[in-house]
XYZ file of C-alpha atoms in Angstrom:
148
model
C -20.946 -39.805 12.168
C -19.180 -42.334 13.660
C -17.772 -43.494 10.144
C -15.669 -40.057 10.048
C -13.952 -40.667 13.470
C -10.706 -42.258 12.166
C -10.582 -39.621 9.399
C -10.604 -36.907 11.861
C -7.986 -38.740 14.012
C -5.870 -38.901 11.244
C -6.219 -35.340 10.356
C -5.362 -34.085 13.559
C -2.452 -36.485 13.964
C -1.029 -35.380 10.453
C -1.903 -32.006 11.022
C 0.124 -31.601 14.054
C 2.900 -33.479 12.645
C 2.878 -30.875 9.476
C 2.915 -27.912 12.125
C 6.004 -29.559 14.155
C 7.949 -29.833 10.964
C 6.897 -26.584 9.709
C 7.812 -25.126 13.091
C 11.244 -26.870 13.095
C 11.944 -26.008 9.487
C 11.421 -22.315 10.345
C 13.580 -22.153 13.763
C 16.128 -23.941 11.613
C 16.117 -21.347 8.942
C 16.157 -18.682 11.291
C 19.106 -20.222 13.330
C 17.566 -19.987 16.485
C 18.886 -21.997 19.200
C 15.615 -23.509 19.937
C 15.149 -25.423 16.866
C 14.524 -29.254 17.765
C 17.200 -32.045 17.095
C 15.021 -34.217 15.239
C 16.256 -37.938 15.042
C 15.596 -39.273 11.451
C 17.002 -42.404 12.053
C 19.643 -44.553 13.383
C 22.996 -43.947 11.752
C 26.640 -44.014 13.025
C 27.537 -41.386 10.791
C 26.882 -37.831 12.137
C 26.749 -36.425 8.691
C 23.544 -38.256 7.956
C 21.815 -36.294 10.924
C 23.248 -32.804 9.673
C 22.298 -33.653 6.235
C 18.442 -34.120 7.255
C 18.801 -30.865 9.429
C 19.803 -29.011 6.137
C 17.060 -30.553 4.125
C 14.494 -29.709 6.739
C 12.617 -27.209 4.723
C 12.287 -29.645 1.834
C 11.312 -32.369 4.229
C 8.369 -30.059 5.781
C 7.139 -29.177 2.589
C 7.117 -32.867 1.463
C 4.932 -33.838 4.398
C 2.976 -31.043 3.886
C 1.972 -31.876 0.298
C 1.627 -35.383 0.957
C -1.065 -34.689 3.760
C -2.917 -32.678 1.455
C -2.448 -35.322 -1.003
C -3.886 -38.078 1.183
C -6.715 -35.783 2.169
C -7.789 -35.478 -1.477
C -7.458 -39.161 -1.952
C -9.785 -39.619 0.876
C -12.330 -37.049 -0.215
C -12.127 -38.602 -3.914
C -12.787 -42.036 -2.732
C -15.942 -40.603 -0.835
C -17.330 -39.522 -4.103
C -16.082 -35.939 -4.354
C -15.745 -34.476 -7.952
C -12.831 -34.980 -10.528
C -11.351 -31.504 -9.313
C -10.153 -33.186 -6.063
C -8.668 -35.814 -7.831
C -6.656 -33.625 -10.185
C -5.796 -31.268 -7.063
C -4.745 -34.579 -4.963
C -2.416 -35.669 -8.012
C -0.966 -32.448 -8.417
C 0.167 -32.272 -4.721
C 1.319 -36.111 -4.742
C 3.749 -35.101 -7.848
C 4.856 -32.164 -5.906
C 5.544 -33.965 -2.762
C 7.756 -36.477 -4.831
C 9.632 -33.168 -6.338
C 10.217 -32.055 -2.565
C 11.402 -35.450 -1.598
C 14.016 -35.601 -4.415
C 14.932 -32.058 -3.263
C 15.225 -33.021 0.169
C 17.682 -36.040 -0.896
C 19.620 -33.990 -3.020
C 20.418 -31.316 0.011
C 20.959 -33.974 2.214
C 23.615 -35.886 0.258
C 24.981 -32.774 -1.826
C 23.920 -29.529 0.074
C 22.217 -28.539 -3.214
C 20.567 -26.318 -4.304
C 21.472 -23.783 -1.671
C 18.446 -21.475 -1.889
C 16.620 -24.044 0.174
C 19.327 -24.846 2.506
C 19.182 -22.700 5.851
C 21.567 -19.497 5.460
C 23.900 -20.578 8.208
C 24.396 -24.072 6.760
C 25.276 -23.282 3.304
C 28.637 -23.718 3.489
C 28.626 -27.192 4.671
C 29.388 -30.085 2.434
C 26.922 -32.847 1.696
C 26.964 -36.258 3.081
C 28.077 -37.805 -0.221
C 30.930 -35.564 -0.645
C 32.105 -35.858 3.010
C 31.982 -39.604 2.454
C 34.207 -39.293 -0.800
C 36.733 -37.184 0.658
C 37.128 -39.378 3.840
C 37.464 -42.397 1.393
C 39.990 -40.519 -0.556
C 42.220 -39.768 2.479
C 41.763 -43.356 3.811
C 42.868 -44.699 0.589
C 46.046 -42.235 0.550
C 47.000 -43.115 4.262
C 46.835 -46.974 3.414
C 48.472 -46.397 0.162
C 51.214 -48.919 -0.130
C 50.059 -51.151 2.490
C 48.590 -54.670 1.554
C 44.985 -55.836 1.759
C 45.244 -55.984 5.803
C 46.477 -52.474 6.237
C 49.811 -53.616 7.307
């Protein structure tokens, strides 16, 4: 029984994190004012935070799939059958697909189906960066290297 304690603690922590992100995704999807502002890392660019909030549904699905694949891998290492290994591999592959979807939503705001309805009109982080880059280039056109 004592050898199961780390697994139980990890399962409770990952399960709690899954529930938090699924709830956050639901609140962002419904446009509720109670949706938590989740800090995903440090960035001076506010479009990065908005991008992660647009992709919260894919991020929550990625986290759930990763938790299931980790649980299946743990069970497989303790002698479970080959079916558990196949289930774990399927969820690991699904988690990679969800991660790619999250990145494309954050960067390009595409596919719109996975973006919360009230945020579908926004542009992606890369698109915003590209437009700002073009505006700076037009503004600085004709100036030397030093911007004078």
